[in-house]
Short mmCIF file of C-alpha atoms in Angstrom, two decimals:
data_model
loop_
_atom_site.label_atom_id
_atom_site.label_comp_id
_atom_site.label_asym_id
_atom_site.label_seq_id
_atom_site.Cartn_x
_atom_site.Cartn_y
_atom_site.Cartn_z
CA MET A 161 -28.18 -19.69 -64.97
CA ALA A 162 -26.55 -21.08 -61.86
CA PRO A 163 -22.96 -20.36 -63.01
CA GLU A 164 -23.96 -16.78 -63.85
CA VAL A 165 -25.46 -16.23 -60.39
CA GLN A 166 -22.36 -17.76 -58.85
CA SER A 167 -20.09 -15.29 -60.65
CA LYS A 168 -21.97 -12.31 -59.20
CA LYS A 169 -21.44 -13.48 -55.63
CA ARG A 170 -18.34 -12.69 -53.63
CA LYS A 171 -15.81 -15.44 -53.88
CA ILE A 172 -15.62 -17.69 -50.85
CA ASP A 173 -12.52 -19.54 -49.71
CA GLU A 174 -12.47 -23.13 -48.46
CA GLU A 175 -13.26 -22.06 -44.87
CA GLY A 176 -16.26 -20.03 -45.95
CA VAL A 177 -14.60 -16.64 -45.37
CA PRO A 178 -15.00 -13.98 -48.09
CA ILE A 179 -11.61 -13.70 -49.79
CA LYS A 180 -11.45 -9.89 -49.70
CA LYS A 181 -12.21 -9.87 -45.98
CA ALA A 182 -9.62 -12.56 -45.28
CA LYS A 183 -6.95 -10.64 -47.21
CA LYS A 184 -7.77 -7.42 -45.33
CA LYS A 185 -7.48 -9.22 -42.00
CA GLN A 186 -4.17 -10.80 -43.01
CA LYS A 187 -2.80 -7.40 -44.06
CA LYS A 188 -3.85 -5.90 -40.70
CA GLN A 189 -2.14 -8.78 -38.86
CA ARG A 190 1.07 -8.23 -40.84
CA GLU A 191 0.98 -4.51 -40.01
CA ASP A 192 0.46 -5.26 -36.33
CA GLU A 193 3.30 -7.78 -36.32
CA ALA A 194 5.62 -5.25 -37.97
CA ASP A 195 5.15 -2.95 -34.98
CA LEU A 196 6.22 -5.63 -32.49
CA ASP A 197 9.98 -5.50 -31.94
CA VAL A 198 10.61 -8.36 -29.52
CA GLU A 199 14.36 -7.80 -29.45
CA ALA A 200 13.88 -4.19 -28.32
CA GLY A 201 10.85 -5.13 -26.22
CA LEU A 202 8.67 -2.50 -27.90
CA ASN A 203 5.28 -2.19 -29.52
CA LYS A 204 5.98 0.75 -31.83
CA ALA A 205 2.30 1.35 -32.57
CA PHE A 206 1.80 3.38 -29.38
CA ALA A 207 4.21 6.05 -30.62
CA ARG A 208 1.73 6.86 -33.41
CA MET A 209 -1.44 6.90 -31.30
CA ASP A 210 -2.96 10.25 -30.41
CA GLY A 211 -5.55 10.66 -27.67
CA GLN A 212 -8.49 9.41 -29.73
CA LEU A 213 -6.69 6.33 -31.03
CA LEU A 214 -5.48 5.48 -27.52
CA ALA A 215 -8.96 5.97 -26.03
CA ASP A 216 -10.47 3.71 -28.70
CA HIS A 217 -7.73 1.10 -28.27
CA ILE A 218 -8.13 0.95 -24.48
CA ALA A 219 -11.93 0.86 -24.76
CA GLN A 220 -11.71 -2.05 -27.21
CA LYS A 221 -9.40 -3.99 -24.92
CA THR A 222 -11.61 -3.26 -21.90
CA SER A 223 -14.70 -4.58 -23.71
CA ARG A 224 -12.77 -7.68 -24.75
CA PHE A 225 -11.54 -8.52 -21.25
CA GLY A 226 -14.47 -7.15 -19.26
CA THR A 227 -17.07 -9.64 -20.47
CA ASP A 228 -18.35 -10.08 -16.91
CA LEU A 229 -19.18 -6.36 -16.62
CA SER A 230 -22.44 -4.63 -17.44
CA PRO A 231 -22.57 -1.84 -20.06
CA ILE A 232 -22.81 0.71 -17.23
CA GLU A 233 -19.75 -0.75 -15.49
CA LEU A 234 -17.82 -0.69 -18.76
CA SER A 235 -18.78 2.94 -19.37
CA ASP A 236 -17.46 3.84 -15.92
CA LEU A 237 -14.06 2.52 -16.98
CA TYR A 238 -13.96 4.55 -20.18
CA ILE A 239 -11.10 7.05 -20.53
CA SER A 240 -11.95 9.87 -22.93
CA ALA A 241 -9.62 11.09 -25.65
CA ASN A 242 -9.56 14.55 -24.04
CA ALA A 243 -8.03 13.02 -20.91
CA ILE A 244 -4.96 11.68 -22.73
CA LYS A 245 -1.95 13.86 -23.52
CA ASP A 246 -0.77 13.67 -27.13
CA THR A 247 2.89 12.59 -27.29
CA THR A 248 3.08 11.55 -30.95
CA SER A 249 5.69 14.26 -31.57
CA TYR A 250 8.29 12.22 -29.65
CA GLU A 251 10.49 10.52 -32.23
CA LYS A 252 12.97 8.52 -30.14
CA PRO A 253 12.38 4.83 -29.28
CA ARG A 254 10.16 4.49 -26.23
CA ASN A 255 12.61 2.42 -24.20
CA LEU A 256 13.80 2.91 -20.62
CA GLU A 257 16.96 4.69 -21.74
CA ASN A 258 14.86 7.49 -23.23
CA LEU A 259 12.24 7.66 -20.47
CA PRO A 260 13.94 10.51 -18.52
CA ASP A 261 14.24 12.55 -21.73
CA PHE A 262 10.60 11.83 -22.58
CA LEU A 263 9.45 13.03 -19.16
CA GLU A 264 11.45 16.23 -19.49
CA LYS A 265 9.99 16.92 -22.94
CA PHE A 266 6.40 16.54 -21.81
CA SER A 267 6.67 18.26 -18.43
CA ALA A 268 5.68 21.91 -18.06
CA GLU A 269 8.48 22.37 -15.53
CA PRO A 270 11.15 19.72 -16.26
CA GLU A 271 13.55 21.30 -13.78
CA LYS A 272 11.19 20.22 -10.98
CA LEU A 273 11.16 16.52 -11.87
CA ASN A 274 13.81 15.81 -9.22
CA ASN A 275 11.81 17.59 -6.54
CA ALA A 276 9.57 15.93 -3.97
CA SER A 277 6.65 17.20 -1.94
CA LYS A 278 7.20 17.80 1.76
CA THR A 279 4.35 15.36 2.30
CA CYS A 280 5.46 11.75 2.61
CA GLY A 281 3.96 9.30 0.15
CA ALA A 282 2.74 12.01 -2.26
CA PRO A 283 4.64 11.75 -5.57
CA HIS A 284 4.20 14.11 -8.51
CA THR A 285 4.80 11.33 -11.04
CA LEU A 286 3.34 7.84 -11.09
CA VAL A 287 4.67 5.29 -13.61
CA VAL A 288 2.53 2.20 -14.14
CA SER A 289 4.26 -0.98 -15.37
CA ALA A 290 2.89 -4.40 -16.22
CA ALA A 291 5.03 -6.51 -13.88
CA GLY A 292 7.42 -6.31 -10.94
CA LEU A 293 10.58 -7.03 -12.92
CA ARG A 294 9.77 -4.32 -15.46
CA ALA A 295 8.89 -1.91 -12.65
CA ALA A 296 12.26 -2.58 -10.97
CA ASP A 297 14.06 -1.79 -14.24
CA THR A 298 12.01 1.40 -14.56
CA VAL A 299 12.99 2.50 -11.05
CA ARG A 300 16.66 2.18 -12.03
CA ALA A 301 16.04 4.24 -15.18
CA LEU A 302 14.46 7.03 -13.15
CA ARG A 303 17.17 7.31 -10.51
CA THR A 304 18.56 10.23 -12.48
CA PHE A 305 15.76 12.21 -10.77
CA GLN A 306 16.59 10.84 -7.33
CA LYS A 307 18.53 12.79 -4.71
CA LYS A 308 18.98 12.90 -0.95
CA GLY A 309 15.59 12.99 0.72
CA ASN A 310 13.83 12.06 -2.50
CA THR A 311 13.66 8.36 -3.32
CA VAL A 312 11.96 6.74 -6.32
CA ALA A 313 9.33 4.57 -4.64
CA LYS A 314 9.06 0.87 -5.55
CA LEU A 315 5.37 0.03 -5.41
CA PHE A 316 5.01 -3.41 -6.95
CA ALA A 317 4.16 -6.81 -5.55
CA LYS A 318 7.30 -8.75 -6.47
CA HIS A 319 9.44 -9.26 -3.32
CA PHE A 320 7.57 -6.52 -1.42
CA LYS A 321 4.67 -6.85 1.01
CA VAL A 322 1.98 -4.17 1.17
CA GLU A 323 2.85 -3.51 4.81
CA GLU A 324 6.47 -2.76 3.90
CA GLN A 325 5.41 -0.30 1.23
CA VAL A 326 2.92 1.39 3.53
CA ALA A 327 5.69 1.89 6.10
CA PHE A 328 8.02 3.26 3.41
CA LEU A 329 5.45 5.74 2.10
CA GLN A 330 4.61 6.94 5.59
CA LYS A 331 8.27 7.76 6.35
CA ASN A 332 9.74 8.86 3.01
CA ARG A 333 9.34 11.64 0.47
CA SER A 334 9.18 10.49 -3.16
CA GLY A 335 8.84 12.66 -6.24
CA MET A 336 8.35 9.59 -8.39
CA ALA A 337 6.79 6.21 -7.78
CA VAL A 338 6.73 3.13 -9.99
CA GLY A 339 4.25 0.34 -9.50
CA THR A 340 1.94 -2.30 -10.90
CA PRO A 341 -1.77 -1.45 -11.33
CA GLN A 342 -3.36 -3.51 -8.56
CA ARG A 343 -0.71 -2.69 -5.97
CA LEU A 344 -1.10 1.03 -6.71
CA ILE A 345 -4.88 0.71 -6.22
CA ASP A 346 -4.34 -1.08 -2.90
CA LEU A 347 -1.96 1.61 -1.64
CA ILE A 348 -4.28 4.45 -2.68
CA GLU A 349 -7.27 2.79 -1.05
CA ASN A 350 -5.51 2.22 2.27
CA GLY A 351 -4.37 5.84 2.32
CA ALA A 352 -0.63 5.23 2.13
CA LEU A 353 -0.24 6.59 -1.42
CA ALA A 354 -1.58 10.12 -1.81
CA THR A 355 -2.71 11.58 -5.14
CA SER A 356 -2.98 15.16 -3.86
CA HIS A 357 0.33 16.27 -5.44
CA LEU A 358 0.10 14.14 -8.58
CA LYS A 359 0.92 15.94 -11.83
CA ARG A 360 1.22 13.03 -14.23
CA ILE A 361 0.50 9.33 -14.63
CA VAL A 362 2.71 7.57 -17.16
CA VAL A 363 1.56 4.20 -18.49
CA ASP A 364 4.46 2.02 -19.66
CA ALA A 365 2.42 0.96 -22.68
CA SER A 366 5.04 0.36 -25.39
CA HIS A 367 6.94 -2.34 -23.52
CA ILE A 368 6.23 -5.95 -24.53
CA ASP A 369 7.54 -9.23 -23.18
CA GLN A 370 8.94 -12.20 -25.10
CA LYS A 371 5.39 -13.32 -25.85
CA LYS A 372 4.70 -9.92 -27.48
CA ARG A 373 2.36 -8.86 -24.68
CA GLY A 374 2.16 -5.43 -23.11
CA ILE A 375 0.25 -3.98 -20.17
CA VAL A 376 -2.96 -3.59 -22.23
CA ASP A 377 -2.74 -7.05 -23.81
CA MET A 378 -3.39 -9.13 -20.68
CA ARG A 379 -6.60 -9.20 -18.67
CA GLU A 380 -4.73 -9.40 -15.35
CA THR A 381 -2.99 -6.08 -16.03
CA LEU A 382 -5.44 -4.23 -18.30
CA MET A 383 -8.47 -4.46 -16.01
CA PRO A 384 -6.73 -3.13 -12.87
CA LEU A 385 -5.05 -0.49 -15.06
CA VAL A 386 -8.35 0.95 -16.31
CA LYS A 387 -9.80 0.72 -12.79
CA LEU A 388 -6.84 2.75 -11.54
CA LEU A 389 -7.00 5.35 -14.33
CA SER A 390 -10.78 5.76 -14.03
CA ARG A 391 -10.78 6.41 -10.28
CA GLN A 392 -12.97 9.46 -9.72
CA GLU A 393 -10.34 11.52 -7.89
CA LEU A 394 -7.99 11.06 -10.86
CA LYS A 395 -10.49 11.15 -13.72
CA GLU A 396 -11.88 14.54 -12.78
CA LYS A 397 -8.40 16.07 -12.87
CA TYR A 398 -7.38 14.92 -16.36
CA THR A 399 -9.21 17.89 -17.85
CA ASP A 400 -8.91 20.25 -14.88
CA THR A 401 -7.56 23.63 -15.98
CA ASP A 402 -6.20 24.68 -12.57
CA HIS A 403 -4.48 21.55 -11.23
CA PRO A 404 -4.48 18.96 -14.02
CA ILE A 405 -3.04 15.48 -14.00
CA ASP A 406 -1.44 14.55 -17.33
CA LEU A 407 -2.35 11.05 -18.46
CA ILE A 408 0.50 9.87 -20.68
CA PHE A 409 1.05 6.63 -22.57
CA TYR A 410 4.75 5.94 -23.15
#
């Protein structure tokens, strides 16, 4: 009787994990690993994620890293699928070389990408990177949109003090700005970085480091990122029909 009952139960491996479940998890891990191209510095999975998949992915990461937050606080950080622009039609590798082309493809008026508002410190495009070194490389990639009187702003912590960036923003016009999440929050909150002319926020999501980590894979970058993206003055404009801000994951 006992052997017969045993045969009807799901097989269990030596660690007590159902074999089917273990195999499914291993397959998922292999698929995830296949998307991580360390040599190119890319997580290719983001290229296939539409708004809903991205919203779910970010929400999952936020719940994982925000264990000290209440359910209400977590819900305040939620970015809806409707807020995220679908860029799955872009077929080229999401590296820095292709970033200018990507921006032109998903801009309503690509010819205006090299323009800057007459207001100092009020860019139309904000690119959010995980770290200072990556942000510096991104600034160089975007200099194709830079011209006299329109400088790509460097808004990251590495080698730059907040006071220096405040002074720069107060005196210079920038159509584009590149920064790290927490530094961007600090500059918005002290009034130096204006969001009044913002047309798009681009999250440098596909880039990974040598440890296969991207901006959403580390607590120290993911939590300030979602706090930045869920700021009320930005959140309410993601679905605004008159003056929208495009939220884009590159």
